[in-house]
Amino acid sequence: MHLLAEQLFVLSLDPHKKKPYARSAASLSYGLAAAILTDLLVDSLIEVRHKKIVPLSKRAADPLLEETLMLMNNSKPKTPEYWVTALPSKLDNIQHTIARKLENSTILTVNKKYILGLFPSFTYECKQENLIPIVRERFVTILEKANQQEPLNKNEERHLMLLSLLHSSKLVDVVFTDRNEAKKIEKRVKHLNKNLPLSKSVKMATEFIDTSITMALATAVVTSTTSSSSDA
């Protein structure tokens, strides 16, 4: 799995229900959008100028990143919060898009059925077993290394960004199942920029991940409340 969004989606799946965990229902699509922006940022395909995203290229090695760049190039510069809110629908239902991408890579099997013969329902079966223990061990090792103020390589920085995305998507406890440990990890994630020796692009990415998702969720709540009031 190359993209942070792909890794985030796989970790979001409840292995028993074979669907994303219910607690991430409101935030997962925004988390996936933020993950795509993060990949674009660390690959120097976009940059943030005056609090707005500006594309630096029209091409990317990954088709999903390239499609996102096309959307940005066809638009005036917008804030990260705008794109986190807009990408879930502009990318043809971001969860399904990423699931199909993973299926094409033989990482997932996507199953579709209809409820009452009318409403489509999807389940996802991951073909990679024992993924959680591997990811947890990597996170712990990297956090310990960072705590010693040791420089991190690019791969390790990507894992920290994935951890930040899990935190913003309310999924840290999927990897760290012990409640007390999960709380400690969440606390450390909140202080990533202050305490860890990260590169400038990664600091910027971790900075706007949580902010963008939080603002997107707040916008969704306000929109929903306004719509409900109008209907009433």
GROMACS .gro file of C-alpha atoms in nm:
model
  232
    1MET     CA    1   0.000   0.000   0.000
    2HIS     CA    2   0.160   0.322  -0.116
    3LEU     CA    3  -0.084   0.594  -0.016
    4LEU     CA    4  -0.154   0.704   0.339
    5ALA     CA    5  -0.525   0.699   0.249
    6GLU     CA    6  -0.502   0.331   0.156
    7GLN     CA    7  -0.329   0.245   0.483
    8LEU     CA    8  -0.581   0.446   0.682
    9PHE     CA    9  -0.876   0.276   0.513
   10VAL     CA   10  -0.744  -0.075   0.580
   11LEU     CA   11  -0.681   0.007   0.947
   12SER     CA   12  -1.032   0.153   0.976
   13LEU     CA   13  -1.197  -0.181   0.896
   14ASP     CA   14  -1.361  -0.383   1.170
   15PRO     CA   15  -1.240  -0.740   1.095
   16HIS     CA   16  -1.562  -0.889   1.235
   17LYS     CA   17  -1.818  -0.667   1.062
   18LYS     CA   18  -1.588  -0.611   0.760
   19LYS     CA   19  -1.686  -0.246   0.750
   20PRO     CA   20  -1.528   0.072   0.885
   21TYR     CA   21  -1.567   0.105   1.261
   22ALA     CA   22  -1.887   0.288   1.350
   23ARG     CA   23  -1.704   0.542   1.566
   24SER     CA   24  -1.519   0.671   1.259
   25ALA     CA   25  -1.836   0.708   1.051
   26ALA     CA   26  -1.838   1.088   1.069
   27SER     CA   27  -1.465   1.147   1.034
   28LEU     CA   28  -1.326   0.871   0.810
   29SER     CA   29  -1.406   1.030   0.472
   30TYR     CA   30  -1.247   1.354   0.589
   31GLY     CA   31  -0.949   1.159   0.723
   32LEU     CA   32  -0.903   0.991   0.385
   33ALA     CA   33  -0.919   1.329   0.210
   34ALA     CA   34  -0.663   1.472   0.454
   35ALA     CA   35  -0.442   1.169   0.387
   36ILE     CA   36  -0.447   1.241   0.013
   37LEU     CA   37  -0.354   1.605   0.076
   38THR     CA   38  -0.074   1.490   0.306
   39ASP     CA   39   0.074   1.264   0.038
   40LEU     CA   40   0.059   1.550  -0.212
   41LEU     CA   41   0.226   1.785   0.035
   42VAL     CA   42   0.517   1.560   0.133
   43ASP     CA   43   0.576   1.470  -0.233
   44SER     CA   44   0.605   1.845  -0.306
   45LEU     CA   45   0.311   1.832  -0.548
   46ILE     CA   46   0.122   2.102  -0.360
   47GLU     CA   47   0.211   2.375  -0.115
   48VAL     CA   48   0.022   2.601   0.122
   49ARG     CA   49   0.041   2.972   0.043
   50HIS     CA   50  -0.149   3.227   0.246
   51LYS     CA   51  -0.351   2.943   0.403
   52LYS     CA   52  -0.459   2.807   0.064
   53ILE     CA   53  -0.344   2.503  -0.131
   54VAL     CA   54  -0.165   2.570  -0.457
   55PRO     CA   55  -0.086   2.279  -0.695
   56LEU     CA   56   0.275   2.264  -0.815
   57SER     CA   57   0.223   1.997  -1.079
   58LYS     CA   58  -0.037   1.832  -1.298
   59ARG     CA   59   0.124   1.489  -1.277
   60ALA     CA   60   0.165   1.232  -1.000
   61ALA     CA   61   0.284   0.872  -0.996
   62ASP     CA   62  -0.044   0.757  -0.841
   63PRO     CA   63  -0.372   0.797  -1.041
   64LEU     CA   64  -0.572   0.907  -0.736
   65LEU     CA   65  -0.321   1.179  -0.653
   66GLU     CA   66  -0.319   1.288  -1.016
   67GLU     CA   67  -0.699   1.309  -1.021
   68THR     CA   68  -0.686   1.526  -0.711
   69LEU     CA   69  -0.426   1.752  -0.873
   70MET     CA   70  -0.651   1.786  -1.177
   71LEU     CA   71  -0.936   1.905  -0.954
   72MET     CA   72  -0.707   2.158  -0.790
   73ASN     CA   73  -0.565   2.283  -1.119
   74ASN     CA   74  -0.918   2.341  -1.246
   75SER     CA   75  -1.007   2.548  -0.941
   76LYS     CA   76  -0.896   2.868  -0.776
   77PRO     CA   77  -0.671   2.810  -0.470
   78LYS     CA   78  -0.879   2.685  -0.179
   79THR     CA   79  -0.807   2.615   0.186
   80PRO     CA   80  -0.710   2.269   0.312
   81GLU     CA   81  -1.041   2.263   0.498
   82TYR     CA   82  -1.228   2.315   0.170
   83TRP     CA   83  -1.055   2.022   0.004
   84VAL     CA   84  -1.100   1.794   0.304
   85THR     CA   85  -1.472   1.869   0.285
   86ALA     CA   86  -1.500   1.855  -0.095
   87LEU     CA   87  -1.285   1.557  -0.192
   88PRO     CA   88  -1.509   1.286  -0.039
   89SER     CA   89  -1.777   1.361  -0.300
   90LYS     CA   90  -1.557   1.489  -0.583
   91LEU     CA   91  -1.366   1.161  -0.586
   92ASP     CA   92  -1.686   0.962  -0.644
   93ASN     CA   93  -1.740   0.858  -0.281
   94ILE     CA   94  -1.388   0.851  -0.145
   95GLN     CA   95  -1.430   0.534   0.062
   96HIS     CA   96  -1.554   0.331  -0.235
   97THR     CA   97  -1.287   0.479  -0.462
   98ILE     CA   98  -1.007   0.375  -0.227
   99ALA     CA   99  -1.166   0.034  -0.165
  100ARG     CA  100  -1.179  -0.034  -0.539
  101LYS     CA  101  -0.819   0.079  -0.571
  102LEU     CA  102  -0.716  -0.166  -0.298
  103GLU     CA  103  -0.918  -0.441  -0.463
  104ASN     CA  104  -0.733  -0.383  -0.789
  105SER     CA  105  -0.410  -0.423  -0.590
  106THR     CA  106  -0.544  -0.756  -0.450
  107ILE     CA  107  -0.523  -0.620  -0.094
  108LEU     CA  108  -0.900  -0.617  -0.038
  109THR     CA  109  -1.201  -0.809  -0.158
  110VAL     CA  110  -1.505  -0.584  -0.197
  111ASN     CA  111  -1.843  -0.753  -0.158
  112LYS     CA  112  -2.168  -0.583  -0.255
  113LYS     CA  113  -2.523  -0.679  -0.170
  114TYR     CA  114  -2.858  -0.503  -0.177
  115ILE     CA  115  -3.075  -0.445   0.128
  116LEU     CA  116  -3.443  -0.499   0.045
  117GLY     CA  117  -3.325  -0.539  -0.311
  118LEU     CA  118  -3.277  -0.163  -0.341
  119PHE     CA  119  -3.001  -0.020  -0.122
  120PRO     CA  120  -2.638  -0.123  -0.187
  121SER     CA  121  -2.432  -0.235   0.110
  122PHE     CA  122  -2.058  -0.303   0.097
  123THR     CA  123  -1.827  -0.519   0.304
  124TYR     CA  124  -1.450  -0.536   0.277
  125GLU     CA  125  -1.227  -0.832   0.348
  126CYS     CA  126  -0.860  -0.756   0.397
  127LYS     CA  127  -0.620  -1.021   0.269
  128GLN     CA  128  -0.332  -0.906   0.490
  129GLU     CA  129  -0.343  -1.082   0.826
  130ASN     CA  130  -0.184  -0.972   1.155
  131LEU     CA  131  -0.152  -0.616   1.026
  132ILE     CA  132  -0.240  -0.444   1.355
  133PRO     CA  133   0.046  -0.591   1.565
  134ILE     CA  134   0.296  -0.499   1.293
  135VAL     CA  135   0.170  -0.142   1.271
  136ARG     CA  136   0.157  -0.105   1.650
  137GLU     CA  137   0.518  -0.221   1.685
  138ARG     CA  138   0.630   0.025   1.418
  139PHE     CA  139   0.449   0.315   1.588
  140VAL     CA  140   0.603   0.233   1.928
  141THR     CA  141   0.953   0.199   1.784
  142ILE     CA  142   0.928   0.528   1.595
  143LEU     CA  143   0.785   0.719   1.891
  144GLU     CA  144   1.063   0.587   2.114
  145LYS     CA  145   1.322   0.688   1.856
  146ALA     CA  146   1.168   1.033   1.822
  147ASN     CA  147   1.153   1.068   2.200
  148GLN     CA  148   1.532   1.031   2.199
  149GLN     CA  149   1.544   1.315   1.945
  150GLU     CA  150   1.688   1.083   1.682
  151PRO     CA  151   1.625   1.195   1.321
  152LEU     CA  152   1.358   0.998   1.139
  153ASN     CA  153   1.383   0.876   0.782
  154LYS     CA  154   1.104   0.942   0.530
  155ASN     CA  155   0.936   0.608   0.587
  156GLU     CA  156   0.928   0.665   0.963
  157GLU     CA  157   0.786   1.014   0.913
  158ARG     CA  158   0.509   0.866   0.697
  159HIS     CA  159   0.421   0.629   0.980
  160LEU     CA  160   0.394   0.926   1.216
  161MET     CA  161   0.162   1.099   0.971
  162LEU     CA  162  -0.048   0.783   0.955
  163LEU     CA  163  -0.067   0.784   1.334
  164SER     CA  164  -0.179   1.147   1.325
  165LEU     CA  165  -0.450   1.056   1.071
  166LEU     CA  166  -0.566   0.768   1.290
  167HIS     CA  167  -0.590   1.007   1.583
  168SER     CA  168  -0.797   1.260   1.387
  169SER     CA  169  -1.022   0.980   1.259
  170LYS     CA  170  -1.088   0.851   1.614
  171LEU     CA  171  -0.909   0.522   1.544
  172VAL     CA  172  -0.598   0.517   1.765
  173ASP     CA  173  -0.757   0.253   1.989
  174VAL     CA  174  -0.791   0.018   1.691
  175VAL     CA  175  -0.412  -0.018   1.697
  176PHE     CA  176  -0.357   0.041   2.068
  177THR     CA  177  -0.634  -0.166   2.221
  178ASP     CA  178  -0.531  -0.103   2.582
  179ARG     CA  179  -0.732   0.202   2.686
  180ASN     CA  180  -0.460   0.358   2.901
  181GLU     CA  181  -0.195   0.305   2.635
  182ALA     CA  182  -0.424   0.454   2.370
  183LYS     CA  183  -0.472   0.767   2.582
  184LYS     CA  184  -0.097   0.807   2.624
  185ILE     CA  185  -0.043   0.769   2.250
  186GLU     CA  186  -0.317   1.024   2.174
  187LYS     CA  187  -0.152   1.270   2.411
  188ARG     CA  188   0.182   1.224   2.235
  189VAL     CA  189   0.023   1.270   1.894
  190LYS     CA  190  -0.115   1.607   2.003
  191HIS     CA  191   0.240   1.724   2.067
  192LEU     CA  192   0.403   1.585   1.752
  193ASN     CA  193   0.517   1.922   1.620
  194LYS     CA  194   0.654   2.046   1.950
  195ASN     CA  195   0.850   1.743   2.060
  196LEU     CA  196   0.960   1.547   1.754
  197PRO     CA  197   1.247   1.615   1.511
  198LEU     CA  198   1.035   1.629   1.196
  199SER     CA  199   1.108   1.785   0.858
  200LYS     CA  200   0.936   2.111   0.763
  201SER     CA  201   0.691   1.948   0.520
  202VAL     CA  202   0.592   1.682   0.775
  203LYS     CA  203   0.543   1.942   1.047
  204MET     CA  204   0.315   2.133   0.813
  205ALA     CA  205   0.126   1.815   0.724
  206THR     CA  206   0.067   1.706   1.084
  207GLU     CA  207  -0.030   2.064   1.165
  208PHE     CA  208  -0.315   2.083   0.918
  209ILE     CA  209  -0.436   1.720   0.940
  210ASP     CA  210  -0.619   1.763   1.268
  211THR     CA  211  -0.725   2.123   1.199
  212SER     CA  212  -0.869   2.038   0.857
  213ILE     CA  213  -1.063   1.736   0.977
  214THR     CA  214  -1.194   1.920   1.284
  215MET     CA  215  -1.313   2.214   1.075
  216ALA     CA  216  -1.466   1.984   0.812
  217LEU     CA  217  -1.663   1.805   1.083
  218ALA     CA  218  -1.775   2.135   1.232
  219THR     CA  219  -1.888   2.257   0.888
  220ALA     CA  220  -2.081   1.934   0.833
  221VAL     CA  221  -2.259   1.975   1.167
  222VAL     CA  222  -2.353   2.337   1.093
  223THR     CA  223  -2.476   2.244   0.745
  224SER     CA  224  -2.680   1.957   0.881
  225THR     CA  225  -2.832   2.175   1.155
  226THR     CA  226  -2.916   2.453   0.907
  227SER     CA  227  -3.073   2.203   0.668
  228SER     CA  228  -3.282   2.051   0.948
  229SER     CA  229  -3.400   2.397   1.057
  230SER     CA  230  -3.499   2.481   0.699
  231ASP     CA  231  -3.691   2.155   0.662
  232ALA     CA  232  -3.876   2.228   0.983
   0.00000   0.00000   0.00000
